[in-house]
mmCIF file of C-alpha atoms in Angstrom:
data_model
loop_
_atom_site.group_PDB
_atom_site.id
_atom_site.type_symbol
_atom_site.label_atom_id
_atom_site.label_comp_id
_atom_site.label_asym_id
_atom_site.label_seq_id
_atom_site.Cartn_x
_atom_site.Cartn_y
_atom_site.Cartn_z
ATOM 1 C CA MET A 825 -23.288 -44.373 105.863
ATOM 2 C CA ASN A 826 -24.406 -44.603 109.475
ATOM 3 C CA LEU A 827 -25.478 -41.264 110.873
ATOM 4 C CA TRP A 828 -26.529 -39.923 114.255
ATOM 5 C CA ILE A 829 -27.948 -36.611 115.432
ATOM 6 C CA VAL A 830 -26.739 -35.569 118.867
ATOM 7 C CA ASP A 831 -27.800 -32.612 121.018
ATOM 8 C CA ALA A 832 -24.474 -31.326 122.366
ATOM 9 C CA PHE A 833 -23.995 -29.251 125.516
ATOM 10 C CA ALA A 834 -27.360 -30.601 126.651
ATOM 11 C CA SER A 835 -28.539 -33.015 129.335
ATOM 12 C CA LYS A 836 -31.923 -33.660 127.710
ATOM 13 C CA PRO A 837 -33.309 -33.754 124.149
ATOM 14 C CA PHE A 838 -34.298 -30.616 122.228
ATOM 15 C CA HIS A 839 -31.768 -28.458 124.063
ATOM 16 C CA GLY A 840 -28.173 -27.576 123.306
ATOM 17 C CA ASN A 841 -26.847 -27.682 119.745
ATOM 18 C CA PRO A 842 -27.751 -30.540 117.379
ATOM 19 C CA ALA A 843 -24.987 -31.948 115.179
ATOM 20 C CA ALA A 844 -25.090 -34.755 112.643
ATOM 21 C CA VAL A 845 -22.284 -37.300 113.029
ATOM 22 C CA ALA A 846 -21.219 -39.738 110.286
ATOM 23 C CA LEU A 847 -18.684 -42.501 110.975
ATOM 24 C CA VAL A 848 -16.892 -43.352 107.730
ATOM 25 C CA ASN A 849 -14.178 -45.742 106.572
ATOM 26 C CA GLN A 850 -13.002 -43.134 104.061
ATOM 27 C CA PHE A 851 -14.046 -39.518 103.732
ATOM 28 C CA PRO A 852 -16.396 -38.907 100.795
ATOM 29 C CA GLU A 853 -15.322 -36.356 98.224
ATOM 30 C CA ASP A 854 -15.437 -32.795 99.535
ATOM 31 C CA LEU A 855 -18.458 -31.905 97.413
ATOM 32 C CA VAL A 856 -20.343 -34.946 98.724
ATOM 33 C CA CYS A 857 -19.521 -33.986 102.321
ATOM 34 C CA GLN A 858 -20.765 -30.477 101.636
ATOM 35 C CA ASN A 859 -23.938 -31.713 99.962
ATOM 36 C CA ILE A 860 -24.680 -34.015 102.902
ATOM 37 C CA ALA A 861 -24.164 -31.109 105.327
ATOM 38 C CA ALA A 862 -26.524 -28.963 103.250
ATOM 39 C CA GLU A 863 -29.061 -31.808 103.234
ATOM 40 C CA MET A 864 -28.865 -32.175 107.020
ATOM 41 C CA ASN A 865 -29.155 -28.368 107.359
ATOM 42 C CA LEU A 866 -27.756 -28.297 110.897
ATOM 43 C CA SER A 867 -25.104 -25.847 112.006
ATOM 44 C CA GLU A 868 -22.584 -28.701 111.754
ATOM 45 C CA THR A 869 -22.319 -32.093 110.128
ATOM 46 C CA VAL A 870 -19.304 -34.050 111.345
ATOM 47 C CA PHE A 871 -17.371 -36.772 109.521
ATOM 48 C CA VAL A 872 -15.156 -39.059 111.604
ATOM 49 C CA LYS A 873 -12.632 -41.582 110.287
ATOM 50 C CA LYS A 874 -10.818 -44.034 112.563
ATOM 51 C CA LEU A 875 -7.013 -43.914 112.305
ATOM 52 C CA ALA A 876 -6.103 -46.237 115.200
ATOM 53 C CA ASP A 877 -7.518 -47.235 118.573
ATOM 54 C CA ASN A 878 -8.738 -44.030 120.236
ATOM 55 C CA GLN A 879 -7.345 -41.910 117.403
ATOM 56 C CA PHE A 880 -9.583 -40.377 114.733
ATOM 57 C CA HIS A 881 -9.611 -37.797 111.946
ATOM 58 C CA ILE A 882 -12.479 -35.301 112.242
ATOM 59 C CA ARG A 883 -13.926 -32.794 109.751
ATOM 60 C CA TRP A 884 -16.741 -30.274 110.284
ATOM 61 C CA PHE A 885 -19.091 -28.798 107.673
ATOM 62 C CA THR A 886 -21.713 -26.088 108.013
ATOM 63 C CA PRO A 887 -24.479 -26.111 105.363
ATOM 64 C CA THR A 888 -22.190 -23.969 103.165
ATOM 65 C CA VAL A 889 -18.488 -24.412 104.096
ATOM 66 C CA GLU A 890 -15.936 -26.633 105.814
ATOM 67 C CA ILE A 891 -14.599 -25.023 109.002
ATOM 68 C CA ASP A 892 -11.394 -25.527 110.979
ATOM 69 C CA LEU A 893 -12.751 -25.851 114.537
ATOM 70 C CA CYS A 894 -16.074 -26.872 116.066
ATOM 71 C CA GLY A 895 -16.724 -27.585 119.727
ATOM 72 C CA HIS A 896 -20.259 -28.973 119.746
ATOM 73 C CA GLY A 897 -19.522 -31.176 116.726
ATOM 74 C CA THR A 898 -16.491 -32.645 118.492
ATOM 75 C CA LEU A 899 -18.538 -33.240 121.630
ATOM 76 C CA ALA A 900 -21.273 -34.911 119.566
ATOM 77 C CA ALA A 901 -18.729 -37.144 117.794
ATOM 78 C CA SER A 902 -17.143 -38.143 121.116
ATOM 79 C CA HIS A 903 -20.568 -39.123 122.450
ATOM 80 C CA VAL A 904 -21.310 -41.293 119.398
ATOM 81 C CA LEU A 905 -17.913 -42.993 119.662
ATOM 82 C CA HIS A 906 -18.621 -43.711 123.349
ATOM 83 C CA GLU A 907 -22.030 -45.174 122.548
ATOM 84 C CA GLN A 908 -20.546 -47.316 119.744
ATOM 85 C CA GLY A 909 -17.831 -48.726 122.020
ATOM 86 C CA MET A 910 -15.022 -46.982 120.126
ATOM 87 C CA PHE A 911 -14.007 -44.649 122.977
ATOM 88 C CA THR A 912 -12.192 -47.362 124.928
ATOM 89 C CA GLU A 913 -9.611 -45.309 126.852
ATOM 90 C CA LYS A 914 -10.023 -42.299 129.131
ATOM 91 C CA GLU A 915 -8.838 -40.003 126.342
ATOM 92 C CA ILE A 916 -9.076 -39.942 122.566
ATOM 93 C CA VAL A 917 -7.339 -37.725 120.011
ATOM 94 C CA PHE A 918 -8.918 -36.140 116.943
ATOM 95 C CA GLU A 919 -6.642 -35.027 114.114
ATOM 96 C CA SER A 920 -8.138 -31.885 112.617
ATOM 97 C CA LEU A 921 -7.472 -28.692 110.681
ATOM 98 C CA SER A 922 -6.709 -27.125 114.075
ATOM 99 C CA GLY A 923 -4.181 -29.802 114.978
ATOM 100 C CA PRO A 924 -4.617 -32.610 117.538
ATOM 101 C CA LEU A 925 -7.654 -32.173 119.791
ATOM 102 C CA ARG A 926 -7.967 -34.299 122.912
ATOM 103 C CA VAL A 927 -11.229 -35.304 124.541
ATOM 104 C CA THR A 928 -11.543 -36.842 128.002
ATOM 105 C CA ASN A 929 -14.457 -39.161 128.737
ATOM 106 C CA ASN A 930 -16.089 -38.739 132.134
ATOM 107 C CA HIS A 931 -19.462 -39.946 130.865
ATOM 108 C CA PRO A 932 -21.980 -38.363 130.944
ATOM 109 C CA ASP A 933 -19.530 -35.442 130.733
ATOM 110 C CA TYR A 934 -16.921 -34.940 128.024
ATOM 111 C CA THR A 935 -14.072 -32.427 128.262
ATOM 112 C CA LEU A 936 -12.644 -30.879 125.104
ATOM 113 C CA ASP A 937 -9.023 -29.674 125.128
ATOM 114 C CA PHE A 938 -9.060 -26.776 122.633
ATOM 115 C CA PRO A 939 -6.763 -23.862 121.778
ATOM 116 C CA ALA A 940 -7.522 -20.594 123.539
ATOM 117 C CA LYS A 941 -7.704 -17.549 121.279
ATOM 118 C CA SER A 942 -6.570 -14.409 123.056
ATOM 119 C CA HIS A 943 -4.893 -12.307 120.349
ATOM 120 C CA HIS A 944 -7.170 -9.454 119.318
ATOM 121 C CA THR A 945 -7.324 -5.981 117.844
ATOM 122 C CA GLU A 946 -9.625 -3.078 118.632
ATOM 123 C CA PHE A 947 -12.731 -2.707 116.497
ATOM 124 C CA HIS A 948 -14.457 0.549 115.665
ATOM 125 C CA ILE A 949 -18.206 0.244 116.097
ATOM 126 C CA THR A 950 -20.190 2.188 113.518
ATOM 127 C CA PRO A 951 -23.342 4.083 114.561
ATOM 128 C CA ASP A 952 -25.702 1.576 112.898
ATOM 129 C CA VAL A 953 -24.049 -1.337 114.708
ATOM 130 C CA LEU A 954 -24.103 0.521 118.022
ATOM 131 C CA ASN A 955 -27.755 1.389 117.504
ATOM 132 C CA HIS A 956 -28.594 -2.279 116.909
ATOM 133 C CA PHE A 957 -26.591 -3.819 119.741
ATOM 134 C CA GLY A 958 -27.403 -1.139 122.295
ATOM 135 C CA PRO A 959 -25.058 0.307 124.920
ATOM 136 C CA ILE A 960 -21.793 -1.637 124.870
ATOM 137 C CA ASN A 961 -18.704 -1.864 127.061
ATOM 138 C CA GLY A 962 -16.375 -2.530 124.147
ATOM 139 C CA ALA A 963 -15.637 -4.546 121.031
ATOM 140 C CA ALA A 964 -12.610 -6.506 119.823
ATOM 141 C CA LEU A 965 -11.758 -8.505 116.720
ATOM 142 C CA TYR A 966 -10.269 -11.967 117.220
ATOM 143 C CA GLY A 967 -9.096 -12.848 113.741
ATOM 144 C CA ASP A 968 -12.331 -12.847 111.728
ATOM 145 C CA ASP A 969 -14.591 -13.095 114.782
ATOM 146 C CA LEU A 970 -15.983 -10.038 116.534
ATOM 147 C CA VAL A 971 -16.745 -9.901 120.259
ATOM 148 C CA ILE A 972 -19.212 -7.235 121.357
ATOM 149 C CA GLU A 973 -19.675 -6.855 125.112
ATOM 150 C CA ALA A 974 -23.121 -5.577 126.032
ATOM 151 C CA SER A 975 -23.630 -3.374 129.068
ATOM 152 C CA SER A 976 -26.189 -5.823 130.524
ATOM 153 C CA ASP A 977 -27.157 -9.462 130.069
ATOM 154 C CA ASP A 978 -30.769 -8.409 129.324
ATOM 155 C CA LEU A 979 -29.527 -6.845 126.086
ATOM 156 C CA VAL A 980 -28.006 -10.171 125.064
ATOM 157 C CA LYS A 981 -31.074 -12.188 126.025
ATOM 158 C CA ASN A 982 -33.566 -9.876 124.319
ATOM 159 C CA LEU A 983 -31.718 -8.987 121.107
ATOM 160 C CA LYS A 984 -33.689 -9.576 117.911
ATOM 161 C CA PRO A 985 -30.782 -9.859 115.494
ATOM 162 C CA ASP A 986 -30.749 -7.999 112.196
ATOM 163 C CA PHE A 987 -29.015 -10.615 110.065
ATOM 164 C CA THR A 988 -28.768 -8.316 107.064
ATOM 165 C CA LEU A 989 -26.769 -5.890 109.183
ATOM 166 C CA ILE A 990 -24.664 -8.655 110.756
ATOM 167 C CA GLU A 991 -23.851 -10.154 107.363
ATOM 168 C CA SER A 992 -22.694 -6.755 106.106
ATOM 169 C CA MET A 993 -20.197 -6.327 108.962
ATOM 170 C CA PRO A 994 -16.453 -6.850 108.222
ATOM 171 C CA CYS A 995 -16.140 -10.104 110.174
ATOM 172 C CA HIS A 996 -17.147 -13.745 109.850
ATOM 173 C CA SER A 997 -19.149 -13.952 113.044
ATOM 174 C CA VAL A 998 -20.442 -11.838 115.910
ATOM 175 C CA ILE A 999 -20.167 -13.042 119.497
ATOM 176 C CA TYR A 1000 -22.515 -10.969 121.662
ATOM 177 C CA THR A 1001 -21.770 -11.349 125.359
ATOM 178 C CA ALA A 1002 -22.283 -9.863 128.806
ATOM 179 C CA LYS A 1003 -21.450 -10.537 132.427
ATOM 180 C CA SER A 1004 -24.257 -12.567 133.966
ATOM 181 C CA GLU A 1005 -26.357 -10.820 136.581
ATOM 182 C CA GLY A 1006 -28.241 -12.555 139.348
ATOM 183 C CA SER A 1007 -27.475 -16.144 138.313
ATOM 184 C CA SER A 1008 -24.906 -18.879 138.860
ATOM 185 C CA TYR A 1009 -23.356 -18.169 135.460
ATOM 186 C CA ASP A 1010 -20.278 -15.992 135.078
ATOM 187 C CA PHE A 1011 -21.248 -14.749 131.616
ATOM 188 C CA ILE A 1012 -23.711 -15.362 128.820
ATOM 189 C CA SER A 1013 -23.409 -15.048 125.053
ATOM 190 C CA ARG A 1014 -25.022 -15.521 121.668
ATOM 191 C CA PHE A 1015 -23.322 -16.375 118.369
ATOM 192 C CA PHE A 1016 -24.285 -15.157 114.890
ATOM 193 C CA ASN A 1017 -22.601 -16.359 111.700
ATOM 194 C CA PRO A 1018 -24.877 -15.862 108.656
ATOM 195 C CA LYS A 1019 -21.903 -15.615 106.280
ATOM 196 C CA GLN A 1020 -21.139 -19.300 106.883
ATOM 197 C CA GLY A 1021 -24.730 -20.491 106.764
ATOM 198 C CA ILE A 1022 -25.469 -20.245 110.502
ATOM 199 C CA LYS A 1023 -27.761 -17.366 111.400
ATOM 200 C CA GLU A 1024 -27.683 -18.128 115.122
ATOM 201 C CA ASP A 1025 -25.804 -21.101 116.492
ATOM 202 C CA PRO A 1026 -27.548 -22.556 119.562
ATOM 203 C CA VAL A 1027 -24.422 -23.423 121.602
ATOM 204 C CA THR A 1028 -20.917 -22.817 120.271
ATOM 205 C CA GLY A 1029 -17.753 -24.407 121.633
ATOM 206 C CA PHE A 1030 -15.527 -22.410 119.263
ATOM 207 C CA SER A 1031 -16.757 -19.040 120.535
ATOM 208 C CA HIS A 1032 -15.847 -20.036 124.085
ATOM 209 C CA CYS A 1033 -12.235 -20.510 122.977
ATOM 210 C CA ILE A 1034 -12.365 -16.711 122.594
ATOM 211 C CA LEU A 1035 -14.719 -15.925 125.472
ATOM 212 C CA ALA A 1036 -12.690 -17.942 128.002
ATOM 213 C CA PRO A 1037 -9.590 -15.697 127.915
ATOM 214 C CA TYR A 1038 -11.774 -12.618 127.348
ATOM 215 C CA TRP A 1039 -13.794 -13.116 130.526
ATOM 216 C CA SER A 1040 -10.942 -14.654 132.507
ATOM 217 C CA ALA A 1041 -9.056 -11.365 132.207
ATOM 218 C CA LYS A 1042 -12.122 -9.354 133.257
ATOM 219 C CA LEU A 1043 -13.274 -11.588 136.100
ATOM 220 C CA ASN A 1044 -9.836 -12.765 137.268
ATOM 221 C CA LYS A 1045 -11.044 -16.364 137.158
ATOM 222 C CA GLU A 1046 -9.800 -19.449 135.318
ATOM 223 C CA GLU A 1047 -12.802 -21.652 136.078
ATOM 224 C CA MET A 1048 -16.121 -20.281 134.850
ATOM 225 C CA LEU A 1049 -19.653 -21.369 134.061
ATOM 226 C CA ALA A 1050 -21.107 -20.000 130.829
ATOM 227 C CA TYR A 1051 -24.562 -20.027 129.302
ATOM 228 C CA GLN A 1052 -25.348 -19.521 125.631
ATOM 229 C CA ALA A 1053 -28.684 -17.733 125.622
ATOM 230 C CA SER A 1054 -30.160 -19.000 122.368
ATOM 231 C CA LYS A 1055 -33.713 -20.326 122.162
ATOM 232 C CA ARG A 1056 -32.452 -23.877 122.843
ATOM 233 C CA GLY A 1057 -29.811 -22.772 125.354
ATOM 234 C CA GLY A 1058 -26.798 -24.617 126.673
ATOM 235 C CA THR A 1059 -24.301 -24.678 129.542
ATOM 236 C CA ILE A 1060 -20.518 -24.925 129.202
ATOM 237 C CA HIS A 1061 -18.086 -25.481 132.078
ATOM 238 C CA ILE A 1062 -14.788 -23.710 131.347
ATOM 239 C CA ASN A 1063 -11.287 -24.174 132.714
ATOM 240 C CA LEU A 1064 -8.615 -21.955 131.158
ATOM 241 C CA LYS A 1065 -5.024 -23.195 131.468
ATOM 242 C CA GLY A 1066 -2.550 -21.007 129.659
ATOM 243 C CA LYS A 1067 -3.028 -21.350 125.909
ATOM 244 C CA ARG A 1068 -5.561 -24.176 126.248
ATOM 245 C CA VAL A 1069 -9.201 -24.038 127.233
ATOM 246 C CA PHE A 1070 -11.059 -27.057 128.585
ATOM 247 C CA LEU A 1071 -14.764 -27.094 127.718
ATOM 248 C CA THR A 1072 -16.978 -29.612 129.488
ATOM 249 C CA GLY A 1073 -20.533 -30.591 128.623
ATOM 250 C CA LYS A 1074 -23.025 -33.392 128.175
ATOM 251 C CA ALA A 1075 -24.689 -34.800 125.058
ATOM 252 C CA VAL A 1076 -27.851 -36.723 124.128
ATOM 253 C CA THR A 1077 -28.435 -38.825 121.005
ATOM 254 C CA THR A 1078 -31.809 -38.092 119.400
ATOM 255 C CA PHE A 1079 -31.589 -39.877 116.029
ATOM 256 C CA GLU A 1080 -29.870 -42.884 114.480
ATOM 257 C CA GLY A 1081 -30.167 -44.029 110.885
ATOM 258 C CA ARG A 1082 -28.491 -44.455 107.513
ATOM 259 C CA PHE A 1083 -27.787 -41.776 104.924
ATOM 260 C CA LEU A 1084 -28.243 -43.215 101.416
ATOM 261 C CA VAL A 1085 -25.833 -41.595 98.966
ATOM 262 C CA HIS A 1086 -26.230 -42.531 95.296
ATOM 263 C CA GLY A 1087 -23.699 -41.645 92.590
#
């Protein structure tokens, strides 16, 4: 199968979040998809099947599991479809485990129309977690994903994550965030998900489906600029409209080739 690697939420190579994208006529068996994702060993490998003009079915795999929503993988797939001449209208639709997802093409920018996730419950921080993450302003659980708000953006930038501790916590992932100080960004974040094979994700669209309503309520803003402060780093433009969040970013193709699957 043809395969591309794309740096998503990046305007130049070796930044943002790399995703592998495979365009297929039919999806391989689930185990084959999972084995390919493990072989690629990126935070996401994306499989895209054409259903009709400007309509596709998309699936996302980490090195260990299939997931139900992925922002950077969707952005990467949209960029490949544009480059291959298959994104022929202003908007395309991806059928997914999270329902229909629309992407608008304003090349070099792409805007993802994703569900906002605002429902949450309070989370009790244990002393060992508090000791690791430093002074915090609060914590909340959004389904299986935990948001921890640090008291300063320096704490987020400088954290050396204890993945053994994070993996032991009663959540799938930890989103560590803070209001940005002294920059053009509204907030910054980092994303840890060792339980699903991703120790630290470089730039995460999914987490901003949570962070958009979280920070919108705190900052009283619907349009925001976010930075994910991983080693690679990446910028996401956010526009929150009710129950939908629009995430805009760029992408760069860094690799094109063929994946040879035998048996």
